[in-house]
């Protein structure tokens, strides 16, 4: 099927949208379709309305998260801080909405939260599911004195230096790493561990700012980067896997391991990016044990994880595994959709449960199928206008779902993996078939775009 209606419908502006930072006693907020509601339908009645107030920070345009399935919007007052792109996937039952230009801008989101607090009272909980919004949500909780993950609690999941120190101290194998405050520190690290090295932001997302430096001559590239805290790591040539699932606090819940097709860093330079779920039982046994050691090292409480690990082969022929990174979230790209559509499991539901202080439970399927996904970058940097793109409707063993922009659509310039050239999802009985389908789709799909100034 072609999955187009949500991502390429833009909700119109509406004068009833509540401006951030302006207290309002009575308002007519907009629904996700932009239609104005009758005045008074979202009147603030803090004195009589005792329903819990849940504030959600939301940025996706597509339905990565089905909030009405996770939070009862009749027994709770659920409000949203979103961007222009996020309007089309907001639940119609949202009690209030404030639009900001960026959900990772704490100043804007803080002002939006103040507006919603004036309307609905102080929130009881703050929910944010996108990795780029976790810091914002933690900051709001700290400012408002709310339960849930604080900036200090989040550090080991967002600061890659703290993350690596935490898992390494627990005995998890990692490539050598160190803080990289300047070029001299990187040079000293390479003198000890050899070239090449990887330098990346300590709080980066989606391979932003990841740099491979092959020799001392390459250190000058650091001078061109914006100032921020960085980490240097020993280069590892082993294949990268992502592992997604639920840690119950004491054991693994449902989880899946997937081998990447190319790397996230390759995607930033124009290569396609995808993955196929692994079905090798020997490797899965090793990955399961390794995943449990990482998840337990990072938290004794339940959490939904997106891990990345290096997978090589040791001298004895057994898997040789090293930790790369961990995310306190559902994986990005098409991972939430593949889990829902192929496995019948909504990881976002578990992530919301964790943030609301509920104990997450996810039932495993009796039989696991094999899923996968593919992202195609735009041929020119965004923003760009699509000139031609044809869904892969005739491809044998092709994707079961695809998000292909129509001609004339302008791909926005945003971070992450939602607003890309095209997105495809696959399912089959084994890894080999999924990888083959991904390769065929990548070879067959054509996308033509022109730059928009």
Tab-separated table of C-alpha atoms in Angstrom:
chain	number	residue	atom	x	y	z
A	1	UNK	CA	0.000	0.000	0.000
A	2	UNK	CA	1.061	3.569	-0.484
A	3	UNK	CA	1.086	5.399	2.812
A	4	UNK	CA	0.535	9.018	1.793
A	5	UNK	CA	-2.510	10.752	3.310
A	6	UNK	CA	-1.082	11.812	6.673
A	7	UNK	CA	2.454	12.890	5.784
A	8	UNK	CA	1.444	15.124	2.892
A	9	UNK	CA	-1.613	16.839	4.329
A	10	UNK	CA	-0.823	20.167	5.940
A	11	UNK	CA	-3.281	21.501	8.495
A	12	UNK	CA	-4.241	25.101	7.710
A	13	UNK	CA	-3.438	27.909	10.081
A	14	UNK	CA	-6.265	29.007	12.333
A	15	UNK	CA	-6.546	32.288	14.230
A	16	UNK	CA	-7.894	30.390	17.218
A	17	UNK	CA	-4.549	28.662	17.808
A	18	UNK	CA	-3.295	29.739	21.221
A	19	UNK	CA	-0.133	31.886	20.913
A	20	UNK	CA	2.677	30.725	23.167
A	21	UNK	CA	3.166	32.758	26.308
A	22	UNK	CA	-0.240	34.494	26.284
A	23	UNK	CA	-2.536	33.506	29.183
A	24	UNK	CA	-6.091	32.905	28.013
A	25	UNK	CA	-9.199	32.403	30.149
A	26	UNK	CA	-11.387	30.988	27.391
A	27	UNK	CA	-10.275	29.800	23.984
A	28	UNK	CA	-11.400	27.922	20.911
A	29	UNK	CA	-8.419	25.769	20.012
A	30	UNK	CA	-8.003	24.165	16.632
A	31	UNK	CA	-8.328	20.491	15.870
A	32	UNK	CA	-5.739	18.617	13.846
A	33	UNK	CA	-7.617	19.463	10.648
A	34	UNK	CA	-7.478	23.154	11.461
A	35	UNK	CA	-11.242	23.533	11.932
A	36	UNK	CA	-12.195	26.004	14.631
A	37	UNK	CA	-14.120	24.583	17.538
A	38	UNK	CA	-17.111	26.310	19.115
A	39	UNK	CA	-16.102	28.983	21.653
A	40	UNK	CA	-16.055	27.638	25.187
A	41	UNK	CA	-15.306	24.020	24.313
A	42	UNK	CA	-11.877	24.334	25.886
A	43	UNK	CA	-12.776	26.751	28.661
A	44	UNK	CA	-10.362	26.580	31.578
A	45	UNK	CA	-12.197	25.365	34.687
A	46	UNK	CA	-9.321	24.570	37.025
A	47	UNK	CA	-11.536	24.904	40.100
A	48	UNK	CA	-13.945	22.163	39.049
A	49	UNK	CA	-12.090	20.027	36.520
A	50	UNK	CA	-9.941	17.636	38.526
A	51	UNK	CA	-8.961	15.389	35.639
A	52	UNK	CA	-5.174	14.930	35.399
A	53	UNK	CA	-3.456	17.275	32.956
A	54	UNK	CA	-0.939	15.553	30.669
A	55	UNK	CA	1.268	17.801	28.508
A	56	UNK	CA	2.713	16.164	25.381
A	57	UNK	CA	5.636	17.551	23.381
A	58	UNK	CA	5.041	16.328	19.825
A	59	UNK	CA	6.818	16.907	16.509
A	60	UNK	CA	5.936	14.103	14.043
A	61	UNK	CA	3.653	14.726	11.085
A	62	UNK	CA	3.023	11.034	10.477
A	63	UNK	CA	1.387	8.790	13.066
A	64	UNK	CA	4.502	7.511	14.794
A	65	UNK	CA	2.563	7.722	18.065
A	66	UNK	CA	-1.160	7.011	18.512
A	67	UNK	CA	-1.685	9.077	21.637
A	68	UNK	CA	-5.402	8.368	21.984
A	69	UNK	CA	-4.541	4.667	22.325
A	70	UNK	CA	-2.159	5.384	25.208
A	71	UNK	CA	-3.924	8.119	27.191
A	72	UNK	CA	-7.678	8.316	27.708
A	73	UNK	CA	-8.484	11.810	26.442
A	74	UNK	CA	-11.840	11.801	28.246
A	75	UNK	CA	-10.513	11.030	31.723
A	76	UNK	CA	-7.448	13.242	31.211
A	77	UNK	CA	-6.964	16.744	29.864
A	78	UNK	CA	-4.265	16.114	27.267
A	79	UNK	CA	-2.586	19.183	25.807
A	80	UNK	CA	0.044	19.390	23.098
A	81	UNK	CA	3.015	21.552	22.200
A	82	UNK	CA	3.759	20.958	18.533
A	83	UNK	CA	5.193	22.456	15.363
A	84	UNK	CA	3.475	23.403	12.131
A	85	UNK	CA	4.471	20.025	10.693
A	86	UNK	CA	3.037	18.151	13.677
A	87	UNK	CA	-0.538	19.414	13.374
A	88	UNK	CA	-1.827	16.696	11.053
A	89	UNK	CA	-1.215	13.858	13.531
A	90	UNK	CA	-2.682	15.503	16.638
A	91	UNK	CA	-5.692	13.695	18.141
A	92	UNK	CA	-9.028	15.475	17.573
A	93	UNK	CA	-9.662	15.120	21.310
A	94	UNK	CA	-6.675	17.287	22.276
A	95	UNK	CA	-7.795	19.668	25.025
A	96	UNK	CA	-5.424	22.414	23.924
A	97	UNK	CA	-2.616	23.000	21.451
A	98	UNK	CA	0.193	25.548	21.284
A	99	UNK	CA	2.391	25.758	18.208
A	100	UNK	CA	6.117	26.506	18.382
A	101	UNK	CA	8.715	26.647	15.631
A	102	UNK	CA	10.904	23.979	17.263
A	103	UNK	CA	10.112	21.540	20.058
A	104	UNK	CA	13.777	21.317	21.053
A	105	UNK	CA	13.811	25.064	21.803
A	106	UNK	CA	13.355	25.074	25.573
A	107	UNK	CA	12.469	28.754	25.702
A	108	UNK	CA	9.602	28.356	23.248
A	109	UNK	CA	8.315	25.158	24.814
A	110	UNK	CA	8.572	26.656	28.289
A	111	UNK	CA	6.436	29.605	27.180
A	112	UNK	CA	3.951	27.204	25.581
A	113	UNK	CA	3.781	25.200	28.807
A	114	UNK	CA	3.053	28.420	30.709
A	115	UNK	CA	0.159	29.152	28.355
A	116	UNK	CA	-1.284	25.672	28.801
A	117	UNK	CA	-0.801	25.895	32.558
A	118	UNK	CA	-2.815	29.122	32.579
A	119	UNK	CA	-5.599	27.329	30.731
A	120	UNK	CA	-5.593	23.897	32.319
A	121	UNK	CA	-3.587	24.159	35.507
A	122	UNK	CA	-0.139	22.758	36.119
A	123	UNK	CA	0.480	19.495	34.260
A	124	UNK	CA	0.700	16.304	36.273
A	125	UNK	CA	3.031	14.666	33.774
A	126	UNK	CA	5.064	15.640	30.717
A	127	UNK	CA	5.437	13.182	27.823
A	128	UNK	CA	7.934	13.396	24.952
A	129	UNK	CA	8.696	10.463	22.658
A	130	UNK	CA	11.112	11.879	20.072
A	131	UNK	CA	14.776	11.738	21.094
A	132	UNK	CA	15.235	15.395	20.194
A	133	UNK	CA	12.561	16.347	22.743
A	134	UNK	CA	13.746	14.304	25.733
A	135	UNK	CA	15.947	17.110	27.063
A	136	UNK	CA	13.094	19.593	26.694
A	137	UNK	CA	10.701	17.346	28.621
A	138	UNK	CA	13.233	16.679	31.376
A	139	UNK	CA	13.834	20.414	31.709
A	140	UNK	CA	10.096	21.067	31.998
A	141	UNK	CA	9.742	18.445	34.726
A	142	UNK	CA	12.593	20.028	36.658
A	143	UNK	CA	11.156	23.536	36.265
A	144	UNK	CA	7.641	22.483	37.281
A	145	UNK	CA	8.663	20.011	39.992
A	146	UNK	CA	7.009	17.067	38.242
A	147	UNK	CA	7.693	13.343	38.617
A	148	UNK	CA	9.484	11.522	35.842
A	149	UNK	CA	12.905	11.622	34.269
A	150	UNK	CA	15.007	14.625	35.318
A	151	UNK	CA	17.946	16.131	33.388
A	152	UNK	CA	20.317	14.288	35.734
A	153	UNK	CA	18.521	10.969	35.154
A	154	UNK	CA	18.538	11.549	31.406
A	155	UNK	CA	22.262	12.330	31.166
A	156	UNK	CA	23.367	8.704	30.845
A	157	UNK	CA	21.043	8.287	27.863
A	158	UNK	CA	21.778	11.588	26.109
A	159	UNK	CA	25.397	12.432	26.976
A	160	UNK	CA	27.421	9.857	25.072
A	161	UNK	CA	30.451	10.247	27.331
A	162	UNK	CA	28.401	9.555	30.467
A	163	UNK	CA	26.647	6.736	28.591
A	164	UNK	CA	29.893	5.006	27.637
A	165	UNK	CA	31.345	5.494	31.119
A	166	UNK	CA	28.232	3.916	32.647
A	167	UNK	CA	28.153	0.779	30.509
A	168	UNK	CA	31.935	0.365	30.568
A	169	UNK	CA	31.934	0.496	34.372
A	170	UNK	CA	29.383	-2.341	34.314
A	171	UNK	CA	31.739	-4.505	32.255
A	172	UNK	CA	30.102	-3.981	28.859
A	173	UNK	CA	32.627	-4.038	26.036
A	174	UNK	CA	32.987	-0.696	24.240
A	175	UNK	CA	35.507	0.735	21.776
A	176	UNK	CA	37.985	2.985	23.583
A	177	UNK	CA	36.586	6.482	24.157
A	178	UNK	CA	37.415	9.806	25.795
A	179	UNK	CA	36.210	13.355	26.139
A	180	UNK	CA	37.276	15.516	23.178
A	181	UNK	CA	37.328	19.152	24.266
A	182	UNK	CA	39.747	20.145	21.501
A	183	UNK	CA	41.966	18.924	18.669
A	184	UNK	CA	44.844	18.305	21.073
A	185	UNK	CA	42.729	15.831	23.035
A	186	UNK	CA	41.778	14.012	19.832
A	187	UNK	CA	45.446	13.881	18.773
A	188	UNK	CA	46.480	12.498	22.158
A	189	UNK	CA	43.746	9.853	21.985
A	190	UNK	CA	44.813	8.791	18.478
A	191	UNK	CA	48.450	8.592	19.586
A	192	UNK	CA	47.341	5.974	22.112
A	193	UNK	CA	44.685	4.114	20.123
A	194	UNK	CA	45.604	4.715	16.492
A	195	UNK	CA	43.937	6.266	13.474
A	196	UNK	CA	41.229	6.606	12.257
A	197	UNK	CA	39.075	7.937	15.080
A	198	UNK	CA	35.438	8.991	15.292
A	199	UNK	CA	34.560	12.384	16.778
A	200	UNK	CA	30.927	13.213	17.483
A	201	UNK	CA	28.746	15.491	19.615
A	202	UNK	CA	28.118	14.147	23.087
A	203	UNK	CA	24.406	15.035	22.776
A	204	UNK	CA	23.877	14.571	19.043
A	205	UNK	CA	21.036	12.799	17.241
A	206	UNK	CA	20.703	11.098	13.827
A	207	UNK	CA	24.472	11.124	13.115
A	208	UNK	CA	24.555	14.908	13.241
A	209	UNK	CA	28.127	16.141	13.325
A	210	UNK	CA	29.758	12.685	13.266
A	211	UNK	CA	33.248	12.986	11.812
A	212	UNK	CA	35.803	10.346	10.868
A	213	UNK	CA	39.378	11.618	11.092
A	214	UNK	CA	41.991	9.443	9.405
A	215	UNK	CA	45.221	11.266	10.237
A	216	UNK	CA	46.639	14.317	12.032
A	217	UNK	CA	46.041	16.328	8.871
A	218	UNK	CA	42.309	15.827	9.310
A	219	UNK	CA	42.198	17.534	12.697
A	220	UNK	CA	41.704	20.893	10.993
A	221	UNK	CA	38.130	19.787	10.183
A	222	UNK	CA	37.298	20.256	13.859
A	223	UNK	CA	37.873	23.993	13.491
A	224	UNK	CA	34.937	24.207	11.075
A	225	UNK	CA	32.437	22.635	13.490
A	226	UNK	CA	30.203	24.617	15.852
A	227	UNK	CA	31.272	24.741	19.459
A	228	UNK	CA	29.806	21.926	21.583
A	229	UNK	CA	30.962	19.090	23.819
A	230	UNK	CA	32.342	16.135	21.862
A	231	UNK	CA	33.461	12.548	22.314
A	232	UNK	CA	36.284	10.722	20.530
A	233	UNK	CA	36.073	6.975	19.951
A	234	UNK	CA	38.281	4.279	18.558
A	235	UNK	CA	37.190	3.383	15.021
A	236	UNK	CA	35.478	-0.004	14.698
A	237	UNK	CA	34.978	-1.515	11.248
A	238	UNK	CA	32.501	-4.177	12.370
A	239	UNK	CA	28.945	-4.181	11.080
A	240	UNK	CA	26.438	-2.076	13.029
A	241	UNK	CA	23.139	-3.487	14.312
A	242	UNK	CA	20.273	-1.714	16.027
A	243	UNK	CA	18.368	-3.482	18.785
A	244	UNK	CA	14.924	-2.326	19.858
A	245	UNK	CA	12.601	-3.422	22.616
A	246	UNK	CA	11.525	-3.189	26.235
A	247	UNK	CA	13.563	-3.690	29.408
A	248	UNK	CA	11.241	-4.653	32.259
A	249	UNK	CA	13.698	-3.593	34.943
A	250	UNK	CA	14.941	-7.115	35.527
A	251	UNK	CA	14.775	-8.874	32.172
A	252	UNK	CA	14.178	-8.314	28.486
A	253	UNK	CA	10.640	-7.977	27.211
A	254	UNK	CA	9.970	-8.169	23.452
A	255	UNK	CA	13.051	-7.194	21.444
A	256	UNK	CA	14.370	-7.403	17.892
A	257	UNK	CA	17.852	-7.032	16.419
A	258	UNK	CA	18.346	-5.634	12.919
A	259	UNK	CA	21.342	-5.311	10.632
A	260	UNK	CA	21.773	-1.959	9.007
A	261	UNK	CA	21.943	-1.548	5.257
A	262	UNK	CA	24.623	1.164	5.086
A	263	UNK	CA	25.035	3.395	8.129
A	264	UNK	CA	23.371	6.474	9.565
A	265	UNK	CA	26.549	8.410	8.768
A	266	UNK	CA	26.406	7.196	5.139
A	267	UNK	CA	22.855	8.535	4.878
A	268	UNK	CA	24.067	12.060	5.598
A	269	UNK	CA	26.293	11.865	2.505
A	270	UNK	CA	23.633	10.590	0.096
A	271	UNK	CA	23.463	6.807	0.558
A	272	UNK	CA	20.213	4.975	1.256
A	273	UNK	CA	19.665	3.710	4.792
A	274	UNK	CA	17.739	0.659	5.899
A	275	UNK	CA	17.751	-2.437	8.043
A	276	UNK	CA	16.516	-6.021	8.100
A	277	UNK	CA	15.669	-7.926	11.259
A	278	UNK	CA	18.107	-10.724	12.098
A	279	UNK	CA	17.057	-14.387	12.191
A	280	UNK	CA	20.373	-16.162	12.964
A	281	UNK	CA	19.658	-17.994	16.269
A	282	UNK	CA	23.301	-18.170	17.399
A	283	UNK	CA	23.812	-14.459	16.864
A	284	UNK	CA	20.475	-13.632	18.491
A	285	UNK	CA	21.441	-15.597	21.609
A	286	UNK	CA	24.625	-13.549	21.931
A	287	UNK	CA	22.828	-10.291	21.185
A	288	UNK	CA	20.121	-11.029	23.735
A	289	UNK	CA	22.639	-11.558	26.524
A	290	UNK	CA	24.592	-8.458	25.467
A	291	UNK	CA	21.442	-6.339	25.241
A	292	UNK	CA	20.343	-7.356	28.730
A	293	UNK	CA	23.733	-6.370	30.132
A	294	UNK	CA	23.485	-2.919	28.519
A	295	UNK	CA	19.870	-2.303	29.499
A	296	UNK	CA	20.492	-3.333	33.092
A	297	UNK	CA	23.649	-1.230	33.335
A	298	UNK	CA	21.780	1.888	32.262
A	299	UNK	CA	18.646	1.452	34.376
A	300	UNK	CA	17.134	-0.795	37.021
A	301	UNK	CA	13.732	0.603	36.033
A	302	UNK	CA	11.673	-0.273	32.933
A	303	UNK	CA	12.572	1.562	29.755
A	304	UNK	CA	12.078	1.294	26.007
A	305	UNK	CA	15.424	1.109	24.247
A	306	UNK	CA	17.018	1.700	20.884
A	307	UNK	CA	20.580	0.386	21.028
A	308	UNK	CA	23.341	0.260	18.459
A	309	UNK	CA	26.111	-2.317	18.692
A	310	UNK	CA	29.086	-3.411	16.631
A	311	UNK	CA	28.847	-7.047	15.542
A	312	UNK	CA	32.035	-8.805	14.500
A	313	UNK	CA	33.435	-12.330	14.629
A	314	UNK	CA	35.979	-13.425	17.216
A	315	UNK	CA	38.927	-15.801	16.650
A	316	UNK	CA	36.761	-18.701	17.817
A	317	UNK	CA	34.059	-17.878	15.266
A	318	UNK	CA	31.652	-16.619	17.907
A	319	UNK	CA	30.035	-13.171	17.746
A	320	UNK	CA	32.291	-10.383	18.997
A	321	UNK	CA	30.096	-7.544	20.271
A	322	UNK	CA	30.846	-3.971	21.330
A	323	UNK	CA	28.522	-1.240	22.552
A	324	UNK	CA	28.033	1.820	20.351
A	325	UNK	CA	25.105	3.906	21.678
A	326	UNK	CA	21.799	3.708	23.524
A	327	UNK	CA	18.623	5.744	23.204
A	328	UNK	CA	15.925	6.033	25.883
A	329	UNK	CA	13.187	5.864	23.285
A	330	UNK	CA	11.550	3.933	20.504
A	331	UNK	CA	13.833	3.689	17.493
A	332	UNK	CA	13.436	6.232	14.723
A	333	UNK	CA	12.917	5.887	10.970
A	334	UNK	CA	10.214	3.262	10.249
A	335	UNK	CA	10.826	1.200	13.383
A	336	UNK	CA	7.598	2.183	15.230
A	337	UNK	CA	5.520	1.308	12.154
A	338	UNK	CA	7.264	-2.022	11.509
A	339	UNK	CA	6.712	-3.074	15.119
A	340	UNK	CA	3.000	-2.208	14.980
A	341	UNK	CA	2.300	-3.522	11.477
A	342	UNK	CA	4.543	-6.604	11.322
A	343	UNK	CA	4.662	-7.699	14.972
A	344	UNK	CA	1.448	-6.243	16.387
A	345	UNK	CA	3.367	-4.483	19.174
A	346	UNK	CA	3.273	-0.744	19.857
A	347	UNK	CA	6.532	0.228	21.539
A	348	UNK	CA	5.278	3.807	21.828
A	349	UNK	CA	2.563	2.574	24.206
A	350	UNK	CA	5.223	1.176	26.527
A	351	UNK	CA	7.262	4.388	26.299
A	352	UNK	CA	4.224	6.443	27.321
A	353	UNK	CA	3.500	4.057	30.191
A	354	UNK	CA	7.036	4.584	31.497
A	355	UNK	CA	6.728	8.371	31.314
A	356	UNK	CA	3.348	8.302	33.067
A	357	UNK	CA	4.716	6.174	35.901
A	358	UNK	CA	2.806	3.067	34.824
A	359	UNK	CA	4.297	-0.416	34.561
A	360	UNK	CA	4.636	-1.231	30.844
A	361	UNK	CA	3.510	-4.633	29.598
A	362	UNK	CA	3.832	-5.885	26.034
A	363	UNK	CA	2.706	-9.318	24.865
A	364	UNK	CA	5.054	-11.140	22.513
A	365	UNK	CA	3.677	-12.703	19.328
A	366	UNK	CA	3.590	-16.489	19.158
A	367	UNK	CA	5.585	-16.330	15.941
A	368	UNK	CA	7.930	-13.523	14.962
A	369	UNK	CA	7.903	-12.420	11.344
A	370	UNK	CA	10.814	-10.532	9.810
A	371	UNK	CA	10.509	-6.827	9.103
A	372	UNK	CA	12.666	-4.169	7.564
A	373	UNK	CA	12.706	-0.637	6.215
A	374	UNK	CA	14.434	1.646	3.734
A	375	UNK	CA	14.950	5.408	3.600
A	376	UNK	CA	15.956	7.197	0.400
A	377	UNK	CA	17.567	10.625	0.816
A	378	UNK	CA	16.685	13.574	-1.374
A	379	UNK	CA	19.114	13.924	-4.306
A	380	UNK	CA	19.694	17.584	-3.389
A	381	UNK	CA	19.732	19.083	0.107
A	382	UNK	CA	16.377	20.082	1.603
A	383	UNK	CA	14.383	22.194	1.294
A	384	UNK	CA	13.741	20.893	-2.187
A	385	UNK	CA	10.762	20.428	-4.494
A	386	UNK	CA	9.857	17.003	-5.860
A	387	UNK	CA	9.850	16.986	-9.661
A	388	UNK	CA	9.112	13.299	-10.166
A	389	UNK	CA	8.676	10.236	-7.948
A	390	UNK	CA	6.816	6.999	-8.614
A	391	UNK	CA	5.712	4.561	-5.890
A	392	UNK	CA	7.046	1.025	-6.298
A	393	UNK	CA	3.638	-0.524	-6.942
A	394	UNK	CA	4.791	-3.014	-9.592
A	395	UNK	CA	7.849	-4.373	-7.821
A	396	UNK	CA	7.577	-8.107	-7.049
A	397	UNK	CA	8.199	-8.754	-3.339
A	398	UNK	CA	8.292	-4.998	-2.884
A	399	UNK	CA	7.425	-2.917	0.161
A	400	UNK	CA	4.108	-3.494	1.900
A	401	UNK	CA	3.924	0.239	2.720
A	402	UNK	CA	5.613	3.293	1.290
A	403	UNK	CA	5.623	7.037	1.821
A	404	UNK	CA	6.465	8.685	-1.492
A	405	UNK	CA	6.011	12.453	-1.921
A	406	UNK	CA	3.920	13.653	-4.870
A	407	UNK	CA	5.302	15.943	-7.545
A	408	UNK	CA	5.305	19.524	-6.345
A	409	UNK	CA	5.742	18.645	-2.683
A	410	UNK	CA	8.483	20.592	-0.887
A	411	UNK	CA	10.558	18.406	1.416
A	412	UNK	CA	11.256	20.544	4.508
A	413	UNK	CA	14.659	20.963	6.047
A	414	UNK	CA	14.388	19.240	9.405
A	415	UNK	CA	16.499	16.822	11.383
A	416	UNK	CA	15.783	13.137	11.806
A	417	UNK	CA	14.444	10.519	9.423
A	418	UNK	CA	10.806	11.447	8.846
A	419	UNK	CA	11.150	14.164	6.205
A	420	UNK	CA	13.364	12.408	3.659
A	421	UNK	CA	13.083	11.537	-0.026
A	422	UNK	CA	10.980	8.389	0.454
A	423	UNK	CA	10.273	5.737	3.089
A	424	UNK	CA	9.531	2.020	2.577
A	425	UNK	CA	8.568	-0.860	4.867
A	426	UNK	CA	9.017	-4.597	4.253
A	427	UNK	CA	8.002	-7.935	5.764
A	428	UNK	CA	8.762	-11.553	4.956
A	429	UNK	CA	9.679	-14.852	6.568
A	430	UNK	CA	13.456	-14.428	6.784
A	431	UNK	CA	16.275	-11.892	6.824
A	432	UNK	CA	17.573	-12.876	3.402
A	433	UNK	CA	14.239	-12.140	1.709
A	434	UNK	CA	13.859	-8.774	3.427
A	435	UNK	CA	17.404	-7.724	2.542
A	436	UNK	CA	16.812	-8.761	-1.066
A	437	UNK	CA	13.599	-6.736	-1.232
A	438	UNK	CA	15.354	-3.695	0.233
A	439	UNK	CA	18.145	-3.953	-2.334
A	440	UNK	CA	15.650	-4.209	-5.206
A	441	UNK	CA	13.661	-1.232	-3.985
A	442	UNK	CA	16.791	0.878	-3.569
A	443	UNK	CA	17.886	0.011	-7.101
A	444	UNK	CA	14.490	0.614	-8.726
A	445	UNK	CA	13.223	3.759	-7.019
A	446	UNK	CA	13.764	7.061	-8.795
A	447	UNK	CA	13.355	10.499	-7.247
A	448	UNK	CA	13.981	13.830	-8.935
A	449	UNK	CA	14.099	17.053	-6.922
A	450	UNK	CA	15.186	20.633	-7.403
A	451	UNK	CA	16.571	22.932	-4.744
A	452	UNK	CA	14.324	25.557	-3.175
A	453	UNK	CA	16.084	28.739	-2.139
